[in-house]
mmCIF file of C-alpha atoms in Angstrom:
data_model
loop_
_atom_site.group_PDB
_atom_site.id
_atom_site.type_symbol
_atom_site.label_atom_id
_atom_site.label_comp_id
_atom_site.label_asym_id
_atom_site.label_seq_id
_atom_site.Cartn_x
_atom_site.Cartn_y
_atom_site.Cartn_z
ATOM 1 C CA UNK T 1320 0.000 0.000 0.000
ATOM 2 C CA UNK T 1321 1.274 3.814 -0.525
ATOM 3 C CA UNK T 1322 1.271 6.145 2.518
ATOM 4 C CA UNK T 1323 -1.990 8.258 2.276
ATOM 5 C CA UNK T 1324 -0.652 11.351 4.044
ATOM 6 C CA UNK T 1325 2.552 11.612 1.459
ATOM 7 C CA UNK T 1326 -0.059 11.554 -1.454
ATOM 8 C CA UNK T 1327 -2.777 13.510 0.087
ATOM 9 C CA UNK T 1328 -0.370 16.418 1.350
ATOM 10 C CA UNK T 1329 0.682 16.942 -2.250
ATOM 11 C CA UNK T 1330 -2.309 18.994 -2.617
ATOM 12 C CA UNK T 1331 -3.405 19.322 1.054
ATOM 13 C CA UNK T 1332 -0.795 20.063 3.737
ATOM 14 C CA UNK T 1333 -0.259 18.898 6.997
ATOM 15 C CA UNK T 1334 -2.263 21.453 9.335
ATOM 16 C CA UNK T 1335 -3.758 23.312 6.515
ATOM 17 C CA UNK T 1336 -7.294 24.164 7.823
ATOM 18 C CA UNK T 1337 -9.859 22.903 4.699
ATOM 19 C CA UNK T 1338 -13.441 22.973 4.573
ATOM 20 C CA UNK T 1339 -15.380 20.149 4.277
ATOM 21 C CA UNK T 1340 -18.878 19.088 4.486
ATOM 22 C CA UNK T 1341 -19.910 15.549 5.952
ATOM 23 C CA UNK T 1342 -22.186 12.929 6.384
ATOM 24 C CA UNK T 1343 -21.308 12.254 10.352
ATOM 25 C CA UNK T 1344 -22.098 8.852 12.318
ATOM 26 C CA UNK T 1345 -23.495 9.354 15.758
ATOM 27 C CA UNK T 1346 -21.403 8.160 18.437
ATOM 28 C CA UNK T 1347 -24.172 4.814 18.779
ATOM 29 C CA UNK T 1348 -23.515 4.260 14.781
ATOM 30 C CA UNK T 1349 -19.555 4.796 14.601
ATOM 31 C CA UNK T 1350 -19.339 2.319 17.219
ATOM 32 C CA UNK T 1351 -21.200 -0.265 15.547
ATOM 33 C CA UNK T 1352 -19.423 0.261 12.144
ATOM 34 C CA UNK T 1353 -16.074 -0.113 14.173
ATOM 35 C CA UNK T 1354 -16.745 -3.291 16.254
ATOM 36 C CA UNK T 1355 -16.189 -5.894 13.543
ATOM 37 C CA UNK T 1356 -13.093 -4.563 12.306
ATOM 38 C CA UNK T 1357 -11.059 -3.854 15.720
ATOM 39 C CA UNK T 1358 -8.137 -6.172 14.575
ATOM 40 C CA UNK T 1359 -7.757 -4.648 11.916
ATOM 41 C CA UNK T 1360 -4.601 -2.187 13.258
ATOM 42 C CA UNK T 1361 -1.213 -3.058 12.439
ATOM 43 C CA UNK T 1362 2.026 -1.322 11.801
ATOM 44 C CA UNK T 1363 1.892 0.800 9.284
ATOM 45 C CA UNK T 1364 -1.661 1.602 9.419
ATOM 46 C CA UNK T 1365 -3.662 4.248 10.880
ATOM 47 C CA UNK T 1366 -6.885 3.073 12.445
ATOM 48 C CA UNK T 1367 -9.621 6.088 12.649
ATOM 49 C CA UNK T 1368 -10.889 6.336 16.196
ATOM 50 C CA UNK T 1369 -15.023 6.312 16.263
ATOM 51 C CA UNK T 1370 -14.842 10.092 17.102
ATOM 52 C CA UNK T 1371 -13.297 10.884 13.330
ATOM 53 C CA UNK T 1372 -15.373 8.729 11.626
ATOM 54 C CA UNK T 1373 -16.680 10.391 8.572
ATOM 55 C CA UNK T 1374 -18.058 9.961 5.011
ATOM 56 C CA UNK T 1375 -16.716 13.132 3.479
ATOM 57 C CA UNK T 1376 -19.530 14.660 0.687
ATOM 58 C CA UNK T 1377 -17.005 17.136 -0.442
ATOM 59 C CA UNK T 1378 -13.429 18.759 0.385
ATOM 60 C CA UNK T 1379 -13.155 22.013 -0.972
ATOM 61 C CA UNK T 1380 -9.343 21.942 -1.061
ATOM 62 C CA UNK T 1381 -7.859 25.294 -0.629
ATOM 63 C CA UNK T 1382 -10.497 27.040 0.900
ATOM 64 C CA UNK T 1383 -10.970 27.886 4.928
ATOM 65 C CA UNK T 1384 -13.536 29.229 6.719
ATOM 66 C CA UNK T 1385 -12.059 32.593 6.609
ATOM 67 C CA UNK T 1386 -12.005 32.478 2.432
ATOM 68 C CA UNK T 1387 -15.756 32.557 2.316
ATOM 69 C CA UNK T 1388 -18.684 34.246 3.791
ATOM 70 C CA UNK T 1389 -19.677 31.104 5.806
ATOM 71 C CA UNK T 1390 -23.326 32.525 6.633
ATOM 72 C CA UNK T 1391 -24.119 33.450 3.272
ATOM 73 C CA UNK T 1392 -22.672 30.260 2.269
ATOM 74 C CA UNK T 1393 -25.141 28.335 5.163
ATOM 75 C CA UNK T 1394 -28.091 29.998 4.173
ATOM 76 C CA UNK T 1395 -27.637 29.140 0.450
ATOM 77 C CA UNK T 1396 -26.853 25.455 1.382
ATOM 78 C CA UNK T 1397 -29.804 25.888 4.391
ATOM 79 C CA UNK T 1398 -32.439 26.302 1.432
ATOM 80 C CA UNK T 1399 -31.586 23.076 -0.611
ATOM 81 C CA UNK T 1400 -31.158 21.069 2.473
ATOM 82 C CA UNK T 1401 -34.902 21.592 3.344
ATOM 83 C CA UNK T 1402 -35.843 20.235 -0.420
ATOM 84 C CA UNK T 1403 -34.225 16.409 1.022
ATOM 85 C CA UNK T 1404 -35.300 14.356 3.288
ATOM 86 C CA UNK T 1405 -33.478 12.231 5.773
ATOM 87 C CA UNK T 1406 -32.132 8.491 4.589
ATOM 88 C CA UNK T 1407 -30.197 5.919 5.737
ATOM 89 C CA UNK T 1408 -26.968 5.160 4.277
ATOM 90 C CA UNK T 1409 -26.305 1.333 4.732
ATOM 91 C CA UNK T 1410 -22.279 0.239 4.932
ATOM 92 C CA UNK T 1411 -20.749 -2.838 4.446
ATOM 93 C CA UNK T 1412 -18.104 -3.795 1.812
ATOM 94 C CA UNK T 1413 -15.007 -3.756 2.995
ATOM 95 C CA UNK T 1414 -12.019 -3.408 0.766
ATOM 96 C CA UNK T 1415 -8.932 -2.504 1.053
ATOM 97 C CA UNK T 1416 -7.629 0.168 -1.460
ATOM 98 C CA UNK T 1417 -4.107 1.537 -2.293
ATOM 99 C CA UNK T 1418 -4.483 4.337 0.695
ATOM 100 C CA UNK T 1419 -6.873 3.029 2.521
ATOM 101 C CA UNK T 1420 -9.322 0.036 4.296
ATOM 102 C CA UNK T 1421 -12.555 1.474 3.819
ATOM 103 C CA UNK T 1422 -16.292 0.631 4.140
ATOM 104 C CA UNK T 1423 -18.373 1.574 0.926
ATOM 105 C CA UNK T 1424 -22.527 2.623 1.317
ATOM 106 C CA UNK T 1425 -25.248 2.607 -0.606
ATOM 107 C CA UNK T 1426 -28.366 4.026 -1.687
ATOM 108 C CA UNK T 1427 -25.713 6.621 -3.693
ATOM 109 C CA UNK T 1428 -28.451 8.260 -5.706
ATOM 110 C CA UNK T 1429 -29.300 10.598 -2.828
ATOM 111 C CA UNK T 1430 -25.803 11.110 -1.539
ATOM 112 C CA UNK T 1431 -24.555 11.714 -5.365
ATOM 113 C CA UNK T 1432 -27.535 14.569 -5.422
ATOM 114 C CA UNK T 1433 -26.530 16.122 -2.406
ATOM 115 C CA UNK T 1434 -23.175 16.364 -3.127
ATOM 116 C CA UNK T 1435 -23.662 18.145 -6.570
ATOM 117 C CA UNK T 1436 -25.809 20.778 -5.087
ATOM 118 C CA UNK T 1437 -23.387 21.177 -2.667
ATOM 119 C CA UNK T 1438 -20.611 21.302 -5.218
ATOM 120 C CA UNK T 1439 -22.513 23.692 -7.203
ATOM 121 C CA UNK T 1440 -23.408 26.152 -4.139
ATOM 122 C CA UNK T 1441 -19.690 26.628 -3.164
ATOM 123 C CA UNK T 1442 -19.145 27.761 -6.668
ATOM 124 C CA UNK T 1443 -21.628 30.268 -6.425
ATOM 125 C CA UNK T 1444 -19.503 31.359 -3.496
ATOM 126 C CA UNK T 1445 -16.605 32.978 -6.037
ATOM 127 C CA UNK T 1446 -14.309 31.290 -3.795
ATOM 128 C CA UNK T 1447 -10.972 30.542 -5.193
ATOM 129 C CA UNK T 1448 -10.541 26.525 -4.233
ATOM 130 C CA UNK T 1449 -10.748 22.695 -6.011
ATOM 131 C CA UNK T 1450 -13.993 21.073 -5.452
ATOM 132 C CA UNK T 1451 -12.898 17.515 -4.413
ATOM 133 C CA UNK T 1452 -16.564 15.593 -4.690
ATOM 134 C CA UNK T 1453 -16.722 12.411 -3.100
ATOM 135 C CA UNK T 1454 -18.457 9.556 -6.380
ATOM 136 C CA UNK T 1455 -19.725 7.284 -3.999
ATOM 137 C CA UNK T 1456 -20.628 6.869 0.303
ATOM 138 C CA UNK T 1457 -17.613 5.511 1.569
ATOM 139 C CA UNK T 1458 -15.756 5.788 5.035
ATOM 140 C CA UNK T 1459 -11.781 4.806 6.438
ATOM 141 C CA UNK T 1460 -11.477 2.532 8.895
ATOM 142 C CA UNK T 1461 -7.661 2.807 8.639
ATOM 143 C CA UNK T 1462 -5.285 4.721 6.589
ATOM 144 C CA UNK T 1463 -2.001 4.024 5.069
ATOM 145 C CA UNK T 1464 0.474 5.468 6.771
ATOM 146 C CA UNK T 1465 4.546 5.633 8.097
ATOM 147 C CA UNK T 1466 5.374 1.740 7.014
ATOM 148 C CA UNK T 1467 2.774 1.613 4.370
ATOM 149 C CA UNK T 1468 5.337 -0.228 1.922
ATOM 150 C CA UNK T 1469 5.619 -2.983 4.159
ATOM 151 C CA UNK T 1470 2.228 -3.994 4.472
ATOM 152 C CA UNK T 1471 0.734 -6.678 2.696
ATOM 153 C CA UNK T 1472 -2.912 -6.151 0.844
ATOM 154 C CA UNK T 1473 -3.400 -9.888 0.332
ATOM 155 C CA UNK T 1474 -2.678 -10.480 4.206
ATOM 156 C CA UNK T 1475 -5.007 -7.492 5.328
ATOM 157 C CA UNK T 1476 -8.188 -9.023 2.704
ATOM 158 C CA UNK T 1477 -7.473 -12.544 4.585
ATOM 159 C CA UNK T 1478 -8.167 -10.219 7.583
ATOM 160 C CA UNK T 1479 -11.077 -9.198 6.466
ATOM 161 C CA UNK T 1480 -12.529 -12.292 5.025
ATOM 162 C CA UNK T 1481 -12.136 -13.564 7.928
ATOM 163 C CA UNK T 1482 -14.857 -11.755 10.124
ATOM 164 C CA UNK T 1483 -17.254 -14.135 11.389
ATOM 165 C CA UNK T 1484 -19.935 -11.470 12.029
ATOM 166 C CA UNK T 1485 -22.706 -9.338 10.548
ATOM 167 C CA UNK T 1486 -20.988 -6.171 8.907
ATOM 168 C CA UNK T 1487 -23.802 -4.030 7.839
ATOM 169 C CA UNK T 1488 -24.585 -1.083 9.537
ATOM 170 C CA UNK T 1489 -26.735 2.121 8.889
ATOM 171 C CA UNK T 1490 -26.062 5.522 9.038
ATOM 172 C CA UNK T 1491 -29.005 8.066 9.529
ATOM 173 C CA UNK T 1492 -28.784 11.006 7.466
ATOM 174 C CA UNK T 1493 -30.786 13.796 8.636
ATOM 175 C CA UNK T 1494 -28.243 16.831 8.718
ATOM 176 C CA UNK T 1495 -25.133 17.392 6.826
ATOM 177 C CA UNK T 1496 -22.075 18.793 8.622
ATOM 178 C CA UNK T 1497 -19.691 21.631 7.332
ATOM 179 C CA UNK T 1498 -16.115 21.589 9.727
ATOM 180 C CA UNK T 1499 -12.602 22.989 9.210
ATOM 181 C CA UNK T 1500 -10.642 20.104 9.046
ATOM 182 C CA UNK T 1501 -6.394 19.492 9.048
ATOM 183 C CA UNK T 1502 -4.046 16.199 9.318
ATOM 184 C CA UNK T 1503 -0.983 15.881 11.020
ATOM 185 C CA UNK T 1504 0.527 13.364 8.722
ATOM 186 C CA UNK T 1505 -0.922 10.462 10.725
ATOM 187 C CA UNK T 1506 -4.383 11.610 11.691
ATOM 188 C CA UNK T 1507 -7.331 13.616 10.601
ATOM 189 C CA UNK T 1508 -9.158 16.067 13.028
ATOM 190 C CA UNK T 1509 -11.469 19.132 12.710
ATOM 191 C CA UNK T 1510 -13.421 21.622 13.845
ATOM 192 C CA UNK T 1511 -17.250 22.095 13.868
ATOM 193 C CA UNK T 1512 -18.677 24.997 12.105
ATOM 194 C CA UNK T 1513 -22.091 24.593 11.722
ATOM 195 C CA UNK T 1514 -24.944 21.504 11.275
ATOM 196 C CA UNK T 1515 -27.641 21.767 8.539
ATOM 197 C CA UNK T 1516 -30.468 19.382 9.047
ATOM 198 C CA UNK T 1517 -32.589 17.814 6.028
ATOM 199 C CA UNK T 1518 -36.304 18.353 5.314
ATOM 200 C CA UNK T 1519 -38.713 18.082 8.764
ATOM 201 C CA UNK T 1520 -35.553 18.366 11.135
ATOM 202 C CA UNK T 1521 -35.222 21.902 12.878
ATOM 203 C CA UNK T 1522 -32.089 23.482 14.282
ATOM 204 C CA UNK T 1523 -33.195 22.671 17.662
ATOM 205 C CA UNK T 1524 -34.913 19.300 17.344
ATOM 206 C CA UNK T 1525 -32.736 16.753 18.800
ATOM 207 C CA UNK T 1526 -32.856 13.445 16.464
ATOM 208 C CA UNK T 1527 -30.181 11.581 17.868
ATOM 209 C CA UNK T 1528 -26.971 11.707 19.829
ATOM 210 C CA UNK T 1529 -24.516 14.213 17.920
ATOM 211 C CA UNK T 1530 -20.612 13.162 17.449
ATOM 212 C CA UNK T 1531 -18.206 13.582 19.854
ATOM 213 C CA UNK T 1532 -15.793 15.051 18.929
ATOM 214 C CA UNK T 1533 -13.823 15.768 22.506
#
């Protein structure tokens, strides 16, 4: 496998603040999408803790929360996300890619649609950045990292094939989430800016246990 932080700081430092907006597990979900695969670690890879678990919609590379009129920007984004209602994203497939182990979801009709109007509203922002659109639901259980060349794909499939337990999980998607987020070169954190929910969810209604992100 190749190191995921070399190749992703070629276009996105290490502690360069970016914006992106998310699909977030609640703390209840991230656990349950985590169980099965808590073998999984291993030198050279990264596991993500339940806390930074995240199906990215779209990484506006470049572009921080101080390159952008974020309320303008919320209220544009505020008056599509009341056109969609909530869904469930359901994720199972585990694979392991050249970067990555990840989990891909499905139904991707929905996420694909929400992640073009969102593409398409920070362009009407002016904003000078590279829209980075995620083509399918997918989260990381564990990246590539220092040691990557030494790990073996083959070994880390077996690994996975060998799970004697029910994989699938939901996700419910009722809000999207916009955060500042950075990597160190071995991690991925951010910070919350703001929470949009879909159609019949208000600001203040309570649907489910947010992410912790302590």
């Amino acid at each position: 496998m190749d190191n995921f932080f070399e190749w992703v700081g070629r276009f996105w430092p290490t502690d360069r603040r970016d914006l992106h907006w998310h699909v977030l597990p609640s703390s209840e979900e991230a656990n349950a999408l985590a169980t099965p695969y808590t073998g999984l670690a291993r030198p050279g890879l990264q596991s993500v803790p339940t806390r930074w678990m995240h199906c990215t919609l779209l990484h506006a590379v470049g572009l921080s929360s101080s390159d952008v009129d974020t309320d303008a920007l919320l209220k544009d984004v505020g008056s599509c996300t009341q056109t969609v209602r909530p869904f469930r994203l359901t994720f199972d497939w585990p694979a392991v890619g050249n970067f990555a182990v990840e989990i891909s979801g499905w139904p991707g009709r929905p996420f694909a649609a929400i992640v073009d109007t969102l593409t398409q509203v920070m362009t009407r922002t002016g904003a000078a950045f590279k829209a980075a659109p995620s083509r399918y639901p997918h989260m990381s259980l564990a990246y590539a990292a220092d040691g990557a060349e030494d790990l073996d794909a083959v070994t880390l499939k077996a690994a996975l094939a060998a799970i004697e337990q029910p994989l699938s999980q939901t996700v419910l998607v009722d809000r999207l989430y916009l955060v500042e987020q950075w990597h160190d070169g071995a991690h991925i954190t951010w910070q919350p800016i703001a929470e949009l929910p879909l159609a019949g969810r208000r600001h203040d209604l309570v649907s489910r246990a947010p992410p912790d992100t302590r």
